[in-house]
């Protein structure tokens, strides 16, 4: 067993992750802080920009306890390193002391170089094509071999289990539970029909997994893809549909622009067009359950005060009804 895979997992809470703990963790690797610490926008994990006595600031990511196994974290690190070796603009975990995954006072963490940038202008056609080219390159590498320790994006894990968690843990107000249960079950039936239309042999590959504009930093040299924390196996279109927004005519144009770049490097299976609204539906159900599962974390109550209100669940019911209708529409592009 390697030193990295032998790392132990304990169960601290983020309440004990003090500024001193963060800086001492970096000091333990020989990365000496100058005392400057900036919390970055992250809820699943805790991520900090830490000023260094020498050199540029570093970014330290402290993983949410018990979410991933060590093997799953290291598998993501290895995938990102594969992309780096092929000159794809991603941000890898730094190798410090021969390792990318470290422990300090029970926390597991990784360290990254600081990369600046701005949000991509997704209304710009050249930007979308540029993004498509790099996503095509990422997927060409992602298709070379499967993950062994990370999950697959499927109906059970992103739809059925999250819905069951919400219902069995009484997150939905009693007067809305029947309506939410009914519309969510109808929505999942629609998701299954979409997957049936796509066919059982749609290929799964290693994905970014959460490829929205917030996980892309844009510079004059183009995009840098960051935060592969949600990387998993799944259909290629999962990394494409979150770049689309607006009315149907807008999304058709955007998808054409993305695919114009994407297919320079990787063939897109047009059957996956049936999955766009199905994947969006799964994300909506999964997101509600994600908030519910983290509701004991004080950071979530502070950041998402609107969650679990009457109005929140009324909106989710309307949202899923809209998705049921959208899943019955033809794909954005003809096969």
GROMACS .gro file of C-alpha atoms in nm:
model
  335
    1UNK     CA    1   0.000   0.000   0.000
    2UNK     CA    2   0.137   0.343  -0.093
    3UNK     CA    3   0.188   0.618   0.163
    4UNK     CA    4  -0.098   0.818   0.010
    5UNK     CA    5  -0.351   0.535   0.012
    6UNK     CA    6  -0.259   0.455   0.373
    7UNK     CA    7  -0.375   0.798   0.498
    8UNK     CA    8  -0.619   0.756   0.782
    9UNK     CA    9  -0.961   0.916   0.787
   10UNK     CA   10  -1.098   1.069   1.106
   11UNK     CA   11  -1.415   1.267   1.164
   12UNK     CA   12  -1.342   1.622   1.277
   13UNK     CA   13  -1.592   1.899   1.212
   14UNK     CA   14  -1.529   2.220   1.025
   15UNK     CA   15  -1.598   2.414   1.347
   16UNK     CA   16  -1.252   2.307   1.465
   17UNK     CA   17  -1.086   2.423   1.141
   18UNK     CA   18  -0.959   2.751   1.283
   19UNK     CA   19  -0.731   2.998   1.101
   20UNK     CA   20  -0.443   2.874   1.315
   21UNK     CA   21  -0.520   2.515   1.214
   22UNK     CA   22  -0.519   2.610   0.845
   23UNK     CA   23  -0.187   2.793   0.868
   24UNK     CA   24  -0.029   2.523   1.084
   25UNK     CA   25  -0.136   2.262   0.829
   26UNK     CA   26   0.051   2.452   0.557
   27UNK     CA   27   0.350   2.505   0.788
   28UNK     CA   28   0.366   2.126   0.841
   29UNK     CA   29   0.445   2.091   0.469
   30UNK     CA   30   0.714   2.357   0.473
   31UNK     CA   31   0.479   2.618   0.322
   32UNK     CA   32   0.514   2.896   0.577
   33UNK     CA   33   0.227   3.139   0.600
   34UNK     CA   34   0.269   3.511   0.650
   35UNK     CA   35  -0.058   3.523   0.842
   36UNK     CA   36  -0.284   3.635   0.558
   37UNK     CA   37  -0.586   3.411   0.518
   38UNK     CA   38  -0.884   3.455   0.286
   39UNK     CA   39  -1.180   3.214   0.286
   40UNK     CA   40  -1.288   3.140  -0.071
   41UNK     CA   41  -1.640   3.063  -0.188
   42UNK     CA   42  -1.690   2.694  -0.111
   43UNK     CA   43  -1.947   2.510   0.098
   44UNK     CA   44  -1.888   2.141   0.032
   45UNK     CA   45  -1.527   2.176   0.141
   46UNK     CA   46  -1.339   2.462   0.305
   47UNK     CA   47  -1.101   2.645   0.073
   48UNK     CA   48  -0.858   2.921   0.172
   49UNK     CA   49  -0.610   3.146  -0.001
   50UNK     CA   50  -0.306   3.160   0.224
   51UNK     CA   51  -0.032   3.419   0.192
   52UNK     CA   52   0.322   3.283   0.198
   53UNK     CA   53   0.635   3.429   0.358
   54UNK     CA   54   0.806   3.362   0.026
   55UNK     CA   55   0.644   3.346  -0.314
   56UNK     CA   56   0.285   3.372  -0.429
   57UNK     CA   57  -0.016   3.277  -0.215
   58UNK     CA   58  -0.132   2.915  -0.219
   59UNK     CA   59  -0.481   2.771  -0.207
   60UNK     CA   60  -0.557   2.502   0.052
   61UNK     CA   61  -0.865   2.279   0.017
   62UNK     CA   62  -0.979   2.096   0.329
   63UNK     CA   63  -1.208   1.809   0.231
   64UNK     CA   64  -1.545   1.756   0.396
   65UNK     CA   65  -1.490   1.463   0.634
   66UNK     CA   66  -1.617   1.125   0.515
   67UNK     CA   67  -1.749   1.247   0.180
   68UNK     CA   68  -1.482   1.077  -0.033
   69UNK     CA   69  -1.245   0.794   0.043
   70UNK     CA   70  -0.876   0.863   0.014
   71UNK     CA   71  -0.869   0.646  -0.297
   72UNK     CA   72  -1.142   0.855  -0.461
   73UNK     CA   73  -0.964   1.182  -0.386
   74UNK     CA   74  -0.635   1.050  -0.518
   75UNK     CA   75  -0.807   0.919  -0.830
   76UNK     CA   76  -0.937   1.269  -0.904
   77UNK     CA   77  -0.588   1.414  -0.845
   78UNK     CA   78  -0.443   1.160  -1.088
   79UNK     CA   79  -0.701   1.243  -1.357
   80UNK     CA   80  -0.626   1.613  -1.334
   81UNK     CA   81  -0.255   1.537  -1.355
   82UNK     CA   82  -0.319   1.336  -1.673
   83UNK     CA   83  -0.481   1.647  -1.820
   84UNK     CA   84  -0.188   1.865  -1.714
   85UNK     CA   85   0.058   1.629  -1.883
   86UNK     CA   86  -0.135   1.682  -2.209
   87UNK     CA   87  -0.121   2.061  -2.164
   88UNK     CA   88  -0.492   2.099  -2.091
   89UNK     CA   89  -0.549   2.408  -1.872
   90UNK     CA   90  -0.657   2.265  -1.537
   91UNK     CA   91  -0.529   2.329  -1.185
   92UNK     CA   92  -0.370   2.020  -1.024
   93UNK     CA   93  -0.298   1.947  -0.660
   94UNK     CA   94   0.066   2.023  -0.583
   95UNK     CA   95   0.298   1.735  -0.500
   96UNK     CA   96   0.454   1.821  -0.162
   97UNK     CA   97   0.670   1.567   0.015
   98UNK     CA   98   0.588   1.318  -0.261
   99UNK     CA   99   0.212   1.339  -0.196
  100UNK     CA  100  -0.091   1.536  -0.313
  101UNK     CA  101  -0.319   1.442  -0.020
  102UNK     CA  102  -0.217   1.537   0.333
  103UNK     CA  103  -0.354   1.517   0.686
  104UNK     CA  104  -0.337   1.756   0.980
  105UNK     CA  105  -0.527   1.722   1.308
  106UNK     CA  106  -0.765   1.478   1.145
  107UNK     CA  107  -0.840   1.691   0.837
  108UNK     CA  108  -0.747   1.581   0.486
  109UNK     CA  109  -0.630   1.860   0.258
  110UNK     CA  110  -0.457   1.940  -0.069
  111UNK     CA  111  -0.265   2.247  -0.182
  112UNK     CA  112  -0.292   2.425  -0.516
  113UNK     CA  113  -0.123   2.712  -0.694
  114UNK     CA  114  -0.332   3.028  -0.701
  115UNK     CA  115  -0.485   3.096  -1.042
  116UNK     CA  116  -0.670   3.417  -1.112
  117UNK     CA  117  -0.927   3.485  -1.379
  118UNK     CA  118  -1.276   3.606  -1.448
  119UNK     CA  119  -1.601   3.433  -1.533
  120UNK     CA  120  -1.629   3.330  -1.901
  121UNK     CA  121  -1.862   3.536  -2.119
  122UNK     CA  122  -2.092   3.255  -2.222
  123UNK     CA  123  -2.296   3.482  -2.447
  124UNK     CA  124  -1.990   3.514  -2.672
  125UNK     CA  125  -1.985   3.254  -2.950
  126UNK     CA  126  -1.605   3.239  -2.968
  127UNK     CA  127  -1.589   3.175  -2.593
  128UNK     CA  128  -1.833   2.884  -2.622
  129UNK     CA  129  -1.637   2.730  -2.907
  130UNK     CA  130  -1.313   2.772  -2.712
  131UNK     CA  131  -1.473   2.605  -2.410
  132UNK     CA  132  -1.596   2.325  -2.634
  133UNK     CA  133  -1.245   2.258  -2.765
  134UNK     CA  134  -1.102   2.212  -2.418
  135UNK     CA  135  -1.397   2.001  -2.301
  136UNK     CA  136  -1.345   1.781  -2.606
  137UNK     CA  137  -0.982   1.737  -2.507
  138UNK     CA  138  -1.076   1.663  -2.144
  139UNK     CA  139  -1.326   1.398  -2.254
  140UNK     CA  140  -1.082   1.239  -2.498
  141UNK     CA  141  -0.855   1.173  -2.198
  142UNK     CA  142  -1.147   1.090  -1.969
  143UNK     CA  143  -1.258   0.816  -2.207
  144UNK     CA  144  -0.923   0.634  -2.198
  145UNK     CA  145  -1.000   0.445  -1.877
  146UNK     CA  146  -1.273   0.439  -1.613
  147UNK     CA  147  -1.267   0.552  -1.254
  148UNK     CA  148  -1.239   0.266  -1.008
  149UNK     CA  149  -1.322   0.450  -0.685
  150UNK     CA  150  -1.559   0.728  -0.792
  151UNK     CA  151  -1.931   0.686  -0.856
  152UNK     CA  152  -2.132   0.706  -1.174
  153UNK     CA  153  -2.393   0.972  -1.239
  154UNK     CA  154  -2.713   0.770  -1.263
  155UNK     CA  155  -3.083   0.791  -1.180
  156UNK     CA  156  -3.044   0.602  -0.854
  157UNK     CA  157  -2.769   0.816  -0.701
  158UNK     CA  158  -2.884   1.154  -0.834
  159UNK     CA  159  -3.261   1.104  -0.822
  160UNK     CA  160  -3.405   0.810  -0.632
  161UNK     CA  161  -3.178   0.822  -0.326
  162UNK     CA  162  -3.193   1.203  -0.285
  163UNK     CA  163  -3.573   1.196  -0.308
  164UNK     CA  164  -3.588   0.918  -0.051
  165UNK     CA  165  -3.365   1.118   0.183
  166UNK     CA  166  -3.589   1.425   0.159
  167UNK     CA  167  -3.905   1.227   0.224
  168UNK     CA  168  -3.783   1.001   0.503
  169UNK     CA  169  -3.618   1.287   0.694
  170UNK     CA  170  -3.928   1.508   0.686
  171UNK     CA  171  -3.775   1.806   0.510
  172UNK     CA  172  -4.086   1.878   0.304
  173UNK     CA  173  -4.374   2.057   0.484
  174UNK     CA  174  -4.660   1.819   0.561
  175UNK     CA  175  -4.910   2.012   0.350
  176UNK     CA  176  -4.678   1.996   0.046
  177UNK     CA  177  -4.536   1.646   0.088
  178UNK     CA  178  -4.797   1.467  -0.122
  179UNK     CA  179  -4.766   1.720  -0.406
  180UNK     CA  180  -4.385   1.713  -0.400
  181UNK     CA  181  -4.369   1.333  -0.384
  182UNK     CA  182  -4.610   1.303  -0.678
  183UNK     CA  183  -4.436   1.555  -0.902
  184UNK     CA  184  -4.089   1.420  -0.817
  185UNK     CA  185  -4.195   1.064  -0.900
  186UNK     CA  186  -4.346   1.186  -1.229
  187UNK     CA  187  -4.023   1.371  -1.300
  188UNK     CA  188  -3.814   1.060  -1.235
  189UNK     CA  189  -4.041   0.862  -1.468
  190UNK     CA  190  -3.969   1.127  -1.732
  191UNK     CA  191  -3.597   1.095  -1.663
  192UNK     CA  192  -3.617   0.719  -1.717
  193UNK     CA  193  -3.796   0.769  -2.048
  194UNK     CA  194  -3.523   1.011  -2.161
  195UNK     CA  195  -3.253   0.756  -2.077
  196UNK     CA  196  -3.450   0.490  -2.262
  197UNK     CA  197  -3.468   0.712  -2.571
  198UNK     CA  198  -3.093   0.772  -2.551
  199UNK     CA  199  -3.030   0.397  -2.538
  200UNK     CA  200  -2.863   0.166  -2.290
  201UNK     CA  201  -2.520   0.180  -2.451
  202UNK     CA  202  -2.452   0.554  -2.411
  203UNK     CA  203  -2.089   0.572  -2.305
  204UNK     CA  204  -1.980   0.682  -1.957
  205UNK     CA  205  -1.645   0.851  -1.916
  206UNK     CA  206  -1.452   1.048  -1.657
  207UNK     CA  207  -1.608   1.395  -1.635
  208UNK     CA  208  -1.545   1.726  -1.469
  209UNK     CA  209  -1.892   1.664  -1.327
  210UNK     CA  210  -1.982   2.021  -1.225
  211UNK     CA  211  -1.885   2.225  -1.528
  212UNK     CA  212  -2.068   2.552  -1.474
  213UNK     CA  213  -1.929   2.903  -1.529
  214UNK     CA  214  -1.821   2.933  -1.166
  215UNK     CA  215  -1.571   2.650  -1.214
  216UNK     CA  216  -1.404   2.812  -1.514
  217UNK     CA  217  -1.152   3.095  -1.479
  218UNK     CA  218  -1.101   3.297  -1.795
  219UNK     CA  219  -0.784   3.486  -1.883
  220UNK     CA  220  -0.646   3.636  -2.203
  221UNK     CA  221  -0.501   3.289  -2.271
  222UNK     CA  222  -0.843   3.126  -2.247
  223UNK     CA  223  -1.011   2.907  -1.984
  224UNK     CA  224  -0.874   2.724  -1.684
  225UNK     CA  225  -1.097   2.450  -1.545
  226UNK     CA  226  -1.093   2.426  -1.166
  227UNK     CA  227  -1.252   2.219  -0.889
  228UNK     CA  228  -1.282   1.860  -1.010
  229UNK     CA  229  -1.418   1.764  -0.668
  230UNK     CA  230  -1.744   1.634  -0.821
  231UNK     CA  231  -1.566   1.442  -1.097
  232UNK     CA  232  -1.730   1.106  -1.167
  233UNK     CA  233  -1.829   0.873  -1.447
  234UNK     CA  234  -2.119   0.980  -1.666
  235UNK     CA  235  -2.234   1.081  -2.015
  236UNK     CA  236  -2.032   1.350  -2.190
  237UNK     CA  237  -2.331   1.585  -2.220
  238UNK     CA  238  -2.323   1.634  -1.840
  239UNK     CA  239  -2.024   1.866  -1.891
  240UNK     CA  240  -2.195   2.054  -2.173
  241UNK     CA  241  -2.553   2.130  -2.071
  242UNK     CA  242  -2.466   2.360  -1.780
  243UNK     CA  243  -2.311   2.602  -2.031
  244UNK     CA  244  -2.655   2.651  -2.189
  245UNK     CA  245  -2.913   2.904  -2.073
  246UNK     CA  246  -3.206   3.115  -2.190
  247UNK     CA  247  -3.486   3.025  -2.428
  248UNK     CA  248  -3.476   2.718  -2.650
  249UNK     CA  249  -3.352   2.916  -2.951
  250UNK     CA  250  -3.065   3.051  -2.739
  251UNK     CA  251  -2.966   2.706  -2.616
  252UNK     CA  252  -2.971   2.565  -2.970
  253UNK     CA  253  -2.724   2.832  -3.081
  254UNK     CA  254  -2.508   2.787  -2.773
  255UNK     CA  255  -2.495   2.410  -2.810
  256UNK     CA  256  -2.399   2.442  -3.177
  257UNK     CA  257  -2.115   2.675  -3.080
  258UNK     CA  258  -1.988   2.443  -2.805
  259UNK     CA  259  -2.002   2.138  -3.032
  260UNK     CA  260  -1.821   2.325  -3.310
  261UNK     CA  261  -1.514   2.325  -3.087
  262UNK     CA  262  -1.581   2.002  -2.901
  263UNK     CA  263  -1.595   1.779  -3.207
  264UNK     CA  264  -1.252   1.897  -3.321
  265UNK     CA  265  -1.118   1.666  -3.047
  266UNK     CA  266  -1.391   1.419  -2.949
  267UNK     CA  267  -1.697   1.277  -3.122
  268UNK     CA  268  -2.025   1.372  -2.960
  269UNK     CA  269  -2.291   1.101  -2.948
  270UNK     CA  270  -2.608   1.279  -3.060
  271UNK     CA  271  -2.824   1.031  -2.866
  272UNK     CA  272  -2.710   1.212  -2.551
  273UNK     CA  273  -2.919   1.513  -2.658
  274UNK     CA  274  -3.214   1.323  -2.509
  275UNK     CA  275  -3.045   1.350  -2.168
  276UNK     CA  276  -3.008   1.726  -2.130
  277UNK     CA  277  -3.336   1.799  -1.953
  278UNK     CA  278  -3.320   1.464  -1.773
  279UNK     CA  279  -2.981   1.555  -1.625
  280UNK     CA  280  -3.110   1.900  -1.534
  281UNK     CA  281  -3.403   1.735  -1.352
  282UNK     CA  282  -3.171   1.503  -1.160
  283UNK     CA  283  -2.955   1.798  -1.060
  284UNK     CA  284  -3.256   1.985  -0.922
  285UNK     CA  285  -3.362   1.692  -0.701
  286UNK     CA  286  -3.004   1.618  -0.599
  287UNK     CA  287  -2.939   1.983  -0.510
  288UNK     CA  288  -3.231   1.995  -0.265
  289UNK     CA  289  -3.109   1.677  -0.099
  290UNK     CA  290  -2.752   1.810  -0.091
  291UNK     CA  291  -2.869   2.115   0.104
  292UNK     CA  292  -3.075   1.893   0.335
  293UNK     CA  293  -2.785   1.656   0.402
  294UNK     CA  294  -2.561   1.950   0.498
  295UNK     CA  295  -2.823   2.136   0.702
  296UNK     CA  296  -2.644   2.062   1.030
  297UNK     CA  297  -2.346   2.262   0.901
  298UNK     CA  298  -2.393   2.620   1.032
  299UNK     CA  299  -2.237   2.759   0.713
  300UNK     CA  300  -2.531   2.624   0.513
  301UNK     CA  301  -2.794   2.788   0.732
  302UNK     CA  302  -2.611   3.118   0.694
  303UNK     CA  303  -2.556   3.090   0.318
  304UNK     CA  304  -2.894   2.940   0.223
  305UNK     CA  305  -3.150   3.093   0.464
  306UNK     CA  306  -3.426   3.045   0.205
  307UNK     CA  307  -3.387   2.666   0.205
  308UNK     CA  308  -3.661   2.453   0.360
  309UNK     CA  309  -3.915   2.733   0.372
  310UNK     CA  310  -4.270   2.692   0.247
  311UNK     CA  311  -4.192   2.915  -0.050
  312UNK     CA  312  -3.882   2.712  -0.136
  313UNK     CA  313  -4.075   2.386  -0.170
  314UNK     CA  314  -4.359   2.551  -0.360
  315UNK     CA  315  -4.103   2.675  -0.613
  316UNK     CA  316  -3.947   2.327  -0.641
  317UNK     CA  317  -4.287   2.176  -0.721
  318UNK     CA  318  -4.342   2.428  -1.001
  319UNK     CA  319  -3.987   2.376  -1.125
  320UNK     CA  320  -4.029   1.999  -1.153
  321UNK     CA  321  -4.361   2.041  -1.333
  322UNK     CA  322  -4.181   2.255  -1.589
  323UNK     CA  323  -3.913   1.988  -1.625
  324UNK     CA  324  -4.173   1.718  -1.687
  325UNK     CA  325  -4.299   1.921  -1.983
  326UNK     CA  326  -3.948   1.998  -2.111
  327UNK     CA  327  -3.847   1.632  -2.106
  328UNK     CA  328  -4.131   1.561  -2.350
  329UNK     CA  329  -4.000   1.813  -2.604
  330UNK     CA  330  -3.773   1.710  -2.894
  331UNK     CA  331  -3.395   1.736  -2.841
  332UNK     CA  332  -3.234   2.074  -2.899
  333UNK     CA  333  -3.065   1.947  -3.216
  334UNK     CA  334  -3.179   1.682  -3.459
  335UNK     CA  335  -2.973   1.363  -3.460
   0.00000   0.00000   0.00000
